[in-house]
Coordinates of C-alpha atoms in Angstrom, one line a residue:
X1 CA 91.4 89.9 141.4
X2 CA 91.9 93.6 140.6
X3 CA 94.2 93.3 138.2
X4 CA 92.4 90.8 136.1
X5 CA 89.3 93.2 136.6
X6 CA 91.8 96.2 135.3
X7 CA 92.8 93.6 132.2
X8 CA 89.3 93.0 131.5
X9 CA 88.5 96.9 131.0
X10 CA 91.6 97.4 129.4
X11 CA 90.6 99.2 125.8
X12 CA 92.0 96.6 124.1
X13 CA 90.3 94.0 125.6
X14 CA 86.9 95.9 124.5
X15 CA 87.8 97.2 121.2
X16 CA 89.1 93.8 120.8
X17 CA 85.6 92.2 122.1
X18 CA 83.6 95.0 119.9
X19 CA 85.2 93.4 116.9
X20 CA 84.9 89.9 117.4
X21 CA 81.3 90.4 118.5
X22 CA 80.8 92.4 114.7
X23 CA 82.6 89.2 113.1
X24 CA 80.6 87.0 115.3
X25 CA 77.3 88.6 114.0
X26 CA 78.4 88.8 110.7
X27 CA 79.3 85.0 110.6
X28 CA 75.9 84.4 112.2
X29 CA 74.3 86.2 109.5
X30 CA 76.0 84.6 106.8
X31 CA 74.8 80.6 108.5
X32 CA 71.3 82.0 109.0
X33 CA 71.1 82.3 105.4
X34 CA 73.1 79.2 104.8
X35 CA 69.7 77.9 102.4
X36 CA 70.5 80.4 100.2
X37 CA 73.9 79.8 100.1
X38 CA 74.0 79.7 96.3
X39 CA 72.5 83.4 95.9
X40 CA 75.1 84.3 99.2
X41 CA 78.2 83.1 97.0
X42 CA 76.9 84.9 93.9
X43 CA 76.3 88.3 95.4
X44 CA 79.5 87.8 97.3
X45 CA 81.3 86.9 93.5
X46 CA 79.9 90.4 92.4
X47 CA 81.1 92.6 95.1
X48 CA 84.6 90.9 94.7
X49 CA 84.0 91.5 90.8
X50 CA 82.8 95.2 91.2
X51 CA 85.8 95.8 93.9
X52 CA 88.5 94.4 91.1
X53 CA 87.2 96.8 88.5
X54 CA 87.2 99.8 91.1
X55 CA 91.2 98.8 92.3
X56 CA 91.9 98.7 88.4
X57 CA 90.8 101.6 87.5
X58 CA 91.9 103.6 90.0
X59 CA 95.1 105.5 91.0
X60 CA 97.2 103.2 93.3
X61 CA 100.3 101.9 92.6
X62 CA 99.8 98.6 89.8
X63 CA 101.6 96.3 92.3
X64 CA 99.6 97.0 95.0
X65 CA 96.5 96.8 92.7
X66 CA 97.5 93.3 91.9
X67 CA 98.6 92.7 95.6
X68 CA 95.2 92.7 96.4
X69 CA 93.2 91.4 93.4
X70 CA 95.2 88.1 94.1
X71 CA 93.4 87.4 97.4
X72 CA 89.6 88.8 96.6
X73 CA 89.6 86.2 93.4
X74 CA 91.5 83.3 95.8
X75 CA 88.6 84.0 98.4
X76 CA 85.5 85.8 96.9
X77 CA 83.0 85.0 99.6
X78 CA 85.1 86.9 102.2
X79 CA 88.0 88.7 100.0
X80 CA 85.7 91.5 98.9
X81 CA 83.5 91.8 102.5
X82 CA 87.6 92.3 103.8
X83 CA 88.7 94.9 101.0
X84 CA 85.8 96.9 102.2
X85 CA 87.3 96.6 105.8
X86 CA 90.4 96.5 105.2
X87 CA 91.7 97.1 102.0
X88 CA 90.7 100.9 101.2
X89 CA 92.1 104.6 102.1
X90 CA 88.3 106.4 102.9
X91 CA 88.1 109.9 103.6
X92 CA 85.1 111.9 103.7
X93 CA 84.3 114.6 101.7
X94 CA 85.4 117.0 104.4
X95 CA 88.4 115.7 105.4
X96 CA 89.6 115.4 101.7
X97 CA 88.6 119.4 101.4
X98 CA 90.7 120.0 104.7
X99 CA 93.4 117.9 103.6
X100 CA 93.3 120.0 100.1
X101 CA 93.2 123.5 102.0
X102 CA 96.5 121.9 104.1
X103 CA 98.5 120.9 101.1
X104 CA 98.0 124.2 99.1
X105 CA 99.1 125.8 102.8
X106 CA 102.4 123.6 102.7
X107 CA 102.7 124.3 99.2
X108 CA 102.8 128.0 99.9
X109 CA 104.7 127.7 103.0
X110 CA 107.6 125.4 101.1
X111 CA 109.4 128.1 98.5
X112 CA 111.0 126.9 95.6
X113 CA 114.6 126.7 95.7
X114 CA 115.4 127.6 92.0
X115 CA 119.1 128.3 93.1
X116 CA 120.1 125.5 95.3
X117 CA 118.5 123.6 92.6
X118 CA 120.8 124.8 89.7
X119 CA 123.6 124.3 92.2
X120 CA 123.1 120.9 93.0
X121 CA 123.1 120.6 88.8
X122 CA 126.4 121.5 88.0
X123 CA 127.6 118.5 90.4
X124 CA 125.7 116.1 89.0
X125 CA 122.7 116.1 86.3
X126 CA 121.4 113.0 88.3
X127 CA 120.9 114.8 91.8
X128 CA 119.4 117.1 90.7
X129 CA 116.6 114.7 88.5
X130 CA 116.5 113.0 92.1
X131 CA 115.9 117.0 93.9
X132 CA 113.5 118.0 91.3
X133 CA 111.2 115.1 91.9
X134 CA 111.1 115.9 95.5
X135 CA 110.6 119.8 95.1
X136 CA 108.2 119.2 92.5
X137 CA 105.7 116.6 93.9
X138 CA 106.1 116.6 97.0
X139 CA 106.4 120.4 98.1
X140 CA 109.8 120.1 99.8
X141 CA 112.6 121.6 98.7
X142 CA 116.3 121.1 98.8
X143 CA 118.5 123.9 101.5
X144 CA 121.8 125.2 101.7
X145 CA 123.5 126.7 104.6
X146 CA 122.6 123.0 107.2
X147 CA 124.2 120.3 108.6
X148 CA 123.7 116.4 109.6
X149 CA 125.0 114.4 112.3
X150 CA 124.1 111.0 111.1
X151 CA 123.2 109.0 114.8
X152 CA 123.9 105.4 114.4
X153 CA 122.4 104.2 117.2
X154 CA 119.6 104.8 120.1
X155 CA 121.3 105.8 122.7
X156 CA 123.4 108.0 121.0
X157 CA 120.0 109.8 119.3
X158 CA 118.6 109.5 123.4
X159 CA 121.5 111.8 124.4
X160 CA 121.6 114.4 121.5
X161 CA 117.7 114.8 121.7
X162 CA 117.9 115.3 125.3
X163 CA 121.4 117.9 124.9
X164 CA 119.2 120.1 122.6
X165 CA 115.5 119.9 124.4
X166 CA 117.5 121.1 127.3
X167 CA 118.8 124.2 125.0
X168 CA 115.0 125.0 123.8
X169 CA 113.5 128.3 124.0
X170 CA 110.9 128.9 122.1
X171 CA 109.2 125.9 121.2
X172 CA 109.6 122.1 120.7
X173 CA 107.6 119.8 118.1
X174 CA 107.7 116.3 118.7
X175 CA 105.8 113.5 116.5
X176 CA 106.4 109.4 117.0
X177 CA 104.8 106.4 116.0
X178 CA 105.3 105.3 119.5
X179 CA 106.1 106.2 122.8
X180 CA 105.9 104.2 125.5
X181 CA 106.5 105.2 129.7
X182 CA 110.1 104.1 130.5
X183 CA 113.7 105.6 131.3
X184 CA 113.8 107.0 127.7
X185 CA 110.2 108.8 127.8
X186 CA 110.1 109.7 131.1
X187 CA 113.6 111.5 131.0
X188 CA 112.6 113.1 127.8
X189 CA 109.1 114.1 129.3
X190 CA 110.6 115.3 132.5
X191 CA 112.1 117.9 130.2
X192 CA 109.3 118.5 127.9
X193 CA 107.3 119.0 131.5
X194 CA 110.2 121.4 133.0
X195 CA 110.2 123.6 129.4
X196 CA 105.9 123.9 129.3
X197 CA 106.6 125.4 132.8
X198 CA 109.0 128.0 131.6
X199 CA 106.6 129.3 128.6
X200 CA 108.1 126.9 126.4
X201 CA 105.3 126.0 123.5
X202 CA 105.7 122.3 123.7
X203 CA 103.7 120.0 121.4
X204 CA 103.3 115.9 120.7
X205 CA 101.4 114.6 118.2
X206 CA 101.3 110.4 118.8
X207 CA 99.7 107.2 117.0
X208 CA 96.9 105.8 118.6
X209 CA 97.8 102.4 117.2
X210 CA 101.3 102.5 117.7
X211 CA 100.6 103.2 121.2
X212 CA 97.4 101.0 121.9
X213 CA 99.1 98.2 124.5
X214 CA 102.1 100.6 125.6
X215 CA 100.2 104.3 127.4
X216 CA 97.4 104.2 129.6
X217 CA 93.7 105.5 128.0
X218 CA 94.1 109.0 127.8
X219 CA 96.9 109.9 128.1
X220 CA 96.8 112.8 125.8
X221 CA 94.6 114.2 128.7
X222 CA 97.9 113.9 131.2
X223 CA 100.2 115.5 128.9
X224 CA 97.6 118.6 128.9
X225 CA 97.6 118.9 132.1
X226 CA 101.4 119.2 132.2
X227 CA 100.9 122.5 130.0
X228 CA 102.1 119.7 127.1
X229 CA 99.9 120.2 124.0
X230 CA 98.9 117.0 122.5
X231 CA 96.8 115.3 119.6
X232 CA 96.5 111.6 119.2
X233 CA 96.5 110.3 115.2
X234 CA 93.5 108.3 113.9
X235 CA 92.1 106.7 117.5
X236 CA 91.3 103.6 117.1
X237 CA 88.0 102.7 116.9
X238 CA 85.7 99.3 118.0
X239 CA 84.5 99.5 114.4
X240 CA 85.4 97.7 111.6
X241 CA 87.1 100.3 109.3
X242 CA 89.9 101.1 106.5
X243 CA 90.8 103.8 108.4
X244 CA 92.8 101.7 110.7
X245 CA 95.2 100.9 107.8
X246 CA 96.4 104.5 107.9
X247 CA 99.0 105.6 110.5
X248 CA 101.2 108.0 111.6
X249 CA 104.6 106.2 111.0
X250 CA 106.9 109.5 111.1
X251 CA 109.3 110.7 114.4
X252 CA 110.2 114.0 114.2
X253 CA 111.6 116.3 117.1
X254 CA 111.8 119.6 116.3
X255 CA 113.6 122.3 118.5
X256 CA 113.2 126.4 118.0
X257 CA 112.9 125.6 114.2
X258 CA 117.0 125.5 113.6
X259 CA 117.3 121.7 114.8
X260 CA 115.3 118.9 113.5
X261 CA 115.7 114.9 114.6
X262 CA 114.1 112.1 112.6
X263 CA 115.0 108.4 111.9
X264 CA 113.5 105.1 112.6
X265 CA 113.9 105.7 116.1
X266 CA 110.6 105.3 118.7
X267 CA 110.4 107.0 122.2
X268 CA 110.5 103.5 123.9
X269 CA 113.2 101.6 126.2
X270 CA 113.8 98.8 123.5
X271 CA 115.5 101.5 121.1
X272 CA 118.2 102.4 123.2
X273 CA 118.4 99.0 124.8
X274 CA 117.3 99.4 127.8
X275 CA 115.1 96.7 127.5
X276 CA 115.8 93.0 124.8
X277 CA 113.2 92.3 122.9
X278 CA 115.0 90.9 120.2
X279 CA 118.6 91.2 120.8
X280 CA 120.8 94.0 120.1
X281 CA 118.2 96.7 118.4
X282 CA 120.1 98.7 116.0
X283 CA 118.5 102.0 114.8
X284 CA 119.7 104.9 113.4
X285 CA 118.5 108.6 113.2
X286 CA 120.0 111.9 111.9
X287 CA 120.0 115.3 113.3
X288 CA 119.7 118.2 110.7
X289 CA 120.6 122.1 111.9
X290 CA 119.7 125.2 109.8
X291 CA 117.9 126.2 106.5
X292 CA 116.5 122.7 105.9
X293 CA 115.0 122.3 109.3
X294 CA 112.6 124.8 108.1
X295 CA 111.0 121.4 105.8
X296 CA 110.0 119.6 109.0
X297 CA 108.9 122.3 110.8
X298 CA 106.1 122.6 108.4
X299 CA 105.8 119.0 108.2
X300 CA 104.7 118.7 112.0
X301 CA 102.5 121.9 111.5
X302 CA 100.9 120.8 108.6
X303 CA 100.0 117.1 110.8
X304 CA 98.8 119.8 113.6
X305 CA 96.8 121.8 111.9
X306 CA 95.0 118.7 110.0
X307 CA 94.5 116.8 113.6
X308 CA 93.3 120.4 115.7
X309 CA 91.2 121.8 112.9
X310 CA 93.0 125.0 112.9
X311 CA 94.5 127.1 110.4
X312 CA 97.5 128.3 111.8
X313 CA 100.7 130.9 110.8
X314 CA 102.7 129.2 110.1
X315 CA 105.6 131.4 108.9
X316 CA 105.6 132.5 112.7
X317 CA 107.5 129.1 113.5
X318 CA 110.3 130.0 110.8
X319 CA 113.5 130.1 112.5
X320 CA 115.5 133.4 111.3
X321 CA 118.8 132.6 110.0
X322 CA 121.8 134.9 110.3
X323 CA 125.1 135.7 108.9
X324 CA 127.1 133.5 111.6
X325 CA 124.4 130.8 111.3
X326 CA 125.9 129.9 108.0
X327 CA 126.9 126.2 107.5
X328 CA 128.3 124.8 104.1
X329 CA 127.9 120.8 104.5
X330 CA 126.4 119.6 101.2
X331 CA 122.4 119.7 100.3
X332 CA 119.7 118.6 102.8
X333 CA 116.2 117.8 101.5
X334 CA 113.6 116.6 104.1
X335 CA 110.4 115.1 103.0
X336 CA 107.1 113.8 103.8
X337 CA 104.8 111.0 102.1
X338 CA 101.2 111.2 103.0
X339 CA 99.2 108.2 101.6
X340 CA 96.4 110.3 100.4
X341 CA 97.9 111.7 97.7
X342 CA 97.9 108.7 95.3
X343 CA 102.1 109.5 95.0
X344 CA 104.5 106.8 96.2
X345 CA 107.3 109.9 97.4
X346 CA 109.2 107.2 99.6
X347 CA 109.2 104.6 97.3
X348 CA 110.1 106.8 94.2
X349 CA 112.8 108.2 96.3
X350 CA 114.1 104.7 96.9
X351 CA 113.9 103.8 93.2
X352 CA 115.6 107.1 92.0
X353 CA 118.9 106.0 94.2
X354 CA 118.8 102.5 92.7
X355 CA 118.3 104.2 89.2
X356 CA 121.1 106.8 89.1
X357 CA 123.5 104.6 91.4
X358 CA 126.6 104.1 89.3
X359 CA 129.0 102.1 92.1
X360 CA 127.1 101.1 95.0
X361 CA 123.8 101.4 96.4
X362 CA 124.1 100.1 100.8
X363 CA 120.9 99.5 102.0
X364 CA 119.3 98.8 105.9
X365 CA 115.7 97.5 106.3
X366 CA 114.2 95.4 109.0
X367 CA 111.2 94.4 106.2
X368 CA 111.9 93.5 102.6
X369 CA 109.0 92.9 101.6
X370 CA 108.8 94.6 98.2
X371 CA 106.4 94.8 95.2
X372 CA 107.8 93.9 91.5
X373 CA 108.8 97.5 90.8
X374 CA 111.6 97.6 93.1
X375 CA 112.4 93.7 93.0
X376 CA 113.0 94.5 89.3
X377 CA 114.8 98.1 90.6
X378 CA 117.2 95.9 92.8
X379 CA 118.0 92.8 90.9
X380 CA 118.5 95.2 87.4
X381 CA 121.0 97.2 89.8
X382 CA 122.9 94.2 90.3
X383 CA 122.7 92.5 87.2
X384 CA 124.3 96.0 85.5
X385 CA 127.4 95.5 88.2
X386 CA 126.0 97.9 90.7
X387 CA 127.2 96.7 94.1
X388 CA 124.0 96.4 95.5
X389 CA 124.1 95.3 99.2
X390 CA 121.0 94.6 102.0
X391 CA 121.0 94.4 105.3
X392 CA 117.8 92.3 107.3
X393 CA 116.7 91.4 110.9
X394 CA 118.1 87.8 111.5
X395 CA 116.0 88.1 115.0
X396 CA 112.2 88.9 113.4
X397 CA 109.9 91.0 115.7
X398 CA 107.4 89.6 113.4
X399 CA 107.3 86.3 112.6
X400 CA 105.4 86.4 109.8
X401 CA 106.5 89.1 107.6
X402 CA 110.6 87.9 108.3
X403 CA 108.9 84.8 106.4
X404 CA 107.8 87.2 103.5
X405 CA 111.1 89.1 103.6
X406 CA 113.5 85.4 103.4
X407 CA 110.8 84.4 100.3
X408 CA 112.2 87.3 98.8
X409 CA 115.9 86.3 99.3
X410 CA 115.9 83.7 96.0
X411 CA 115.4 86.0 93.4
X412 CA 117.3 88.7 94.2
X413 CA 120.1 87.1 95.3
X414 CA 120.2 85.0 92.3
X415 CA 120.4 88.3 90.5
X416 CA 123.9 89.2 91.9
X417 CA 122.3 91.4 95.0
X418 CA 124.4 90.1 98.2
X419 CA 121.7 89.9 101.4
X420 CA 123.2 90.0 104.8
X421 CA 121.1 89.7 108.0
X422 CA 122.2 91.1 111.3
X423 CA 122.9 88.6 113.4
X424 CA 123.1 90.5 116.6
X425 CA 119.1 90.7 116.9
X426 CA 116.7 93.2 114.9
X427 CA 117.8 96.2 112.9
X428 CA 115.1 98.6 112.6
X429 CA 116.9 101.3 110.4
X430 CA 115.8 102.7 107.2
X431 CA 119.2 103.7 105.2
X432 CA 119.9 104.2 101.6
X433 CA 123.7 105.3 100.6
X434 CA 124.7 105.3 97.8
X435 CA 128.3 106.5 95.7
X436 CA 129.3 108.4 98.3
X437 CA 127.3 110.9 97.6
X438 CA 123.7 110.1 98.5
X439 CA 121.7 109.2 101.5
X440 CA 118.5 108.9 102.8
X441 CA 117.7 108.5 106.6
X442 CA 113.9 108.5 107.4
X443 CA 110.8 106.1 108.6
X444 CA 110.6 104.6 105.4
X445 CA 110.6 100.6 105.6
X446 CA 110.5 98.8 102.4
X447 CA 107.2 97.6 102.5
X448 CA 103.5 98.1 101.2
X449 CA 102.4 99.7 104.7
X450 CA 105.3 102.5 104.8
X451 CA 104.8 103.2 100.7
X452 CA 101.4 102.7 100.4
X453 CA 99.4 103.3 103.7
X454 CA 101.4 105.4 106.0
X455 CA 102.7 108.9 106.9
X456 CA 106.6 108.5 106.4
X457 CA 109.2 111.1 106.0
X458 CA 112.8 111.1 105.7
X459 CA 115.8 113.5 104.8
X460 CA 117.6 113.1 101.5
X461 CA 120.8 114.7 101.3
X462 CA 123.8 115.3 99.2
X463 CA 127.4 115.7 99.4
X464 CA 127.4 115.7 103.3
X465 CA 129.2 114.4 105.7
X466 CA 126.6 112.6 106.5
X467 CA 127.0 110.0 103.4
X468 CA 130.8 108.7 104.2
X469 CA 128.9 108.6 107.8
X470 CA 126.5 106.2 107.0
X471 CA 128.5 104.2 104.5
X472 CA 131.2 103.9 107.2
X473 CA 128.3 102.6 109.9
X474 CA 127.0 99.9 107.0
X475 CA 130.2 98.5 106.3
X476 CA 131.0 98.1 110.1
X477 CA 127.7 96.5 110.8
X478 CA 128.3 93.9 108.0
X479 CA 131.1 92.6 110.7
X480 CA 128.6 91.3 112.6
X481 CA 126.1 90.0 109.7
X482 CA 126.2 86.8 107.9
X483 CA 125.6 86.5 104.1
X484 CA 122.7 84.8 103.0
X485 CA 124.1 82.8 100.3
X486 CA 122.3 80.5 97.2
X487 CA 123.5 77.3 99.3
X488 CA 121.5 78.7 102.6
X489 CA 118.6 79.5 100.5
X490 CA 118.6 76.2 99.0
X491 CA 118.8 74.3 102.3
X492 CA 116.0 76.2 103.6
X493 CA 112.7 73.8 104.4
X494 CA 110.6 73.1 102.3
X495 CA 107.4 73.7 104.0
X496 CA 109.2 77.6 105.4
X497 CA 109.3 78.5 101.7
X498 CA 105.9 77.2 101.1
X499 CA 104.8 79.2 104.2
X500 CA 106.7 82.0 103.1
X501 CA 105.2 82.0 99.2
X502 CA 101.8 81.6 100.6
X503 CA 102.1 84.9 102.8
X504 CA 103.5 86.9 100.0
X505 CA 99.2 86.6 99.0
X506 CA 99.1 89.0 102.0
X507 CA 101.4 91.4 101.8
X508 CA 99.7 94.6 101.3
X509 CA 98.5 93.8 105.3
X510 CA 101.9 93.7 106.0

């Protein structure tokens, strides 16, 4: 009886009831007008109409204009009520101001690197277009004098986080999508709890939503009382509202300011397999060390400031670098993509690999489900004799979207790009590598949510050892993935693709 009492009064029960009760009413509303249906369906026509012409004209990316055009005009009684809901990126006036005041402090913060960038030139004209972009729109610039230990899976980014919290002094940042209480959180916090003690400045930042069914209500207020400084991103809230659309997708851990962590990786069990959720979960991460490190420390700030409503220094975070802390292990270039900014950063990275690639172009993503712009991106790739290779889920955490992601199969494989899903269970990394020289490793899935709607980051780097690192891990995991091929495709049933085609309507809620 208690527990069903506790499941009952569980948040997500009521935020859950809150909602159903607001669609209930609304419903209600709509059938107590049902005699003037006619002048219902024409006011509803106009708000779809009006919404169409404001998604036109506005700023967003064209695909993910259309993506949602499609379903208002399919569904103009309720496709316009559900852009309002769902379908927008609101701020008010003052969060816009604070998020202004922010970005001009992480523009000031984030100095030019003039040098590094006319370095990076006389390798290759192409990296440094691909650097540029990244200095120049979204703040962060490239750095010498760091190093990258690519991580290929959990547990071995569980015991390298662990072997340098242990080694903190100063402070230690830490921002994730999810955490969740188990034998990879509560190590981790047991150490986090052990370092607050000691004077340690110890700080987590964690999504509401990504955490809704996995921590306890409140638990922000625990971590406080551990001496564990905490903000939780965007609560969720029993009202209908766009702002649930926009998350905090990054995982950063940040230690004294010379050793940053980030990769798809969650603080939960299933990432380093101590529990099976969907077979084998492969994930990947990379640990940077030095000058670059500097980029994420001022990410994580910048997130801090923006949730605490403080304006703090943040140059006294800047870890001082000295003769014998010199590395020499290519270019590093972590970056950040904030949704509000109307600038697709992760997705324009993603494109600019595809676009300069001149051999190969390895790629790792549990979603593909993609706009036109980089379906175009990929299948021109191939068709030009890049070898352009994927790697997908064959175990789906999500049902639906794995439909979206095969749907997309036809095309490009048609177009010469060779598709391999992991047969093991779920892979949950976000890699690009390409020509032995580029890489990216970051939260950046390839779909509307993580391009669009989210705050992603990654690390781009160049002429590391990272690269041959990650190419080497790609090629091994293809030992254990099987090719999708035109004859599988071809096979499939018909009423899977159907299914599949159908959802594709959806995907910008994907």
């Amino acid at each position: 009886m208690k527990s069903i009492i506790k499941f009952l009064y569980h948040r997500v029960v009521l935020i859950s009831l809150a909602i159903v009760i607001q669609l209930v009413v609304l419903i209600s509303v709509i059938l107590r007008f049902n005699d003037y249906f006619v002048f219902f369906y024409w006011a509803s026509l106009i708000i779809s109409v009006v919404e169409v012409f404001w998604i036109v004209n506005g700023k967003s990316n064209p695909s993910y204009k259309i993506a949602w055009i499609i379903p208002i005009l399919l569904f103009p009684i309720f496709g316009g009520l559900f852009y309002i809901f769902f379908g927008g990126k609101k701020l008010s006036r003052y969060e816009k101001k604070k998020l202004r005041s922010i970005g001009l402090k992480v523009e000031n913060a984030l100095v030019p690197q003039p040098l590094v960038l006319s370095e990076i030139m006389l390798h290759d004209d192409g990296a440094a277009v691909q650097s540029r972009y990244i200095q120049n729109i979204a703040y962060y610039p490239p750095h010498k004098n760091s190093t990258g230990e690519y991580l290929p899976i959990g547990e071995k980014k569980f015991e390298r986080l662990k072997e340098e919290l242990e080694k903190a002094e100063h402070f230690i940042f830490m921002e994730y999508f999810i955490i969740e209480e188990g034998v990879m959180w509560n190590s981790i916090l047991d150490i986090l709890a052990a370092k607050a003690k000691k004077g340690v400045d110890v700080r987590i930042i964690y999504d509401d939503m990504g955490c809704l069914l996995l921590l306890p209500y409140n638990y922000s207020k625990k971590l406080e009382s551990m001496g564990i400084k905490c903000c939780v991103f965007n609560p969720v809230s029993p009202i209908l509202s766009a702002r649930i659309n926009n998350r905090d997708h990054r995982k950063i851990a940040i230690i004294d300011g010379h050793t940053g962590f980030t990769g798809g990786i969650n603080l939960a069990d299933e990432y380093i397999n101590e529990v099976k959720k969907h077979g084998y979960w492969k994930d990947t991460a990379i640990m940077v060390k030095g000058e670059a490190v500097w980029n994420m420390t001022v990410m994580f700030l910048s997130m801090w400031d923006y949730l605490r409503g403080i304006d703090e220094d943040f140059n006294k975070f800047r870890y001082k670098l000295t003769n014998g802390d010199e590395r020499h292990d290519g270019y590093f270039q972590p970056f950040s993509d904030s949704p509000f900014d109307d600038e697709t950063v992760g997705e324009t990275v993603y494109l600019n690999l595809l676009n300069k690639a001149k051999r190969y172009v390895y790629i790792t993503t549990p979603y593909l489900v993609i706009d036109y712009k980089m379906t175009q991106a990929l299948a021109s790739a191939a068709k030009s004799g890049i070898d352009v290779r994927i790697i997908t889920p064959h175990i789906e955490d999500k049902w639906y979207v794995h439909a979206v992601t095969r749907s997309n199969y036809r095309f490009l494989v048609e177009s010469g790009v060779k598709i391999y899903e992991y047969t093991p269970g779920f892979i949950h990394s976000k890699t690009f590598v390409s020509d032995d020289e580029y890489a990216v490793v970051g939260t950046i899935n390839m779909d509307y949510r993580s391009f669009y709607l989210h705050f992603e980051c990654g690390v781009w780097t160049y002429k590391s050892k990272s690269v041959l690192a990650i190419k080497e891990d790609f090629l091994s995991t293809l030992e254990v993935c099987a090719q999708i091929t035109m004859d599988m495709i071809n096979k499939a049933k018909w009423y899977k693709n159907l299914l599949g085609t159908l959802l594709r309507i959806f995907a910008p809620l994907m």
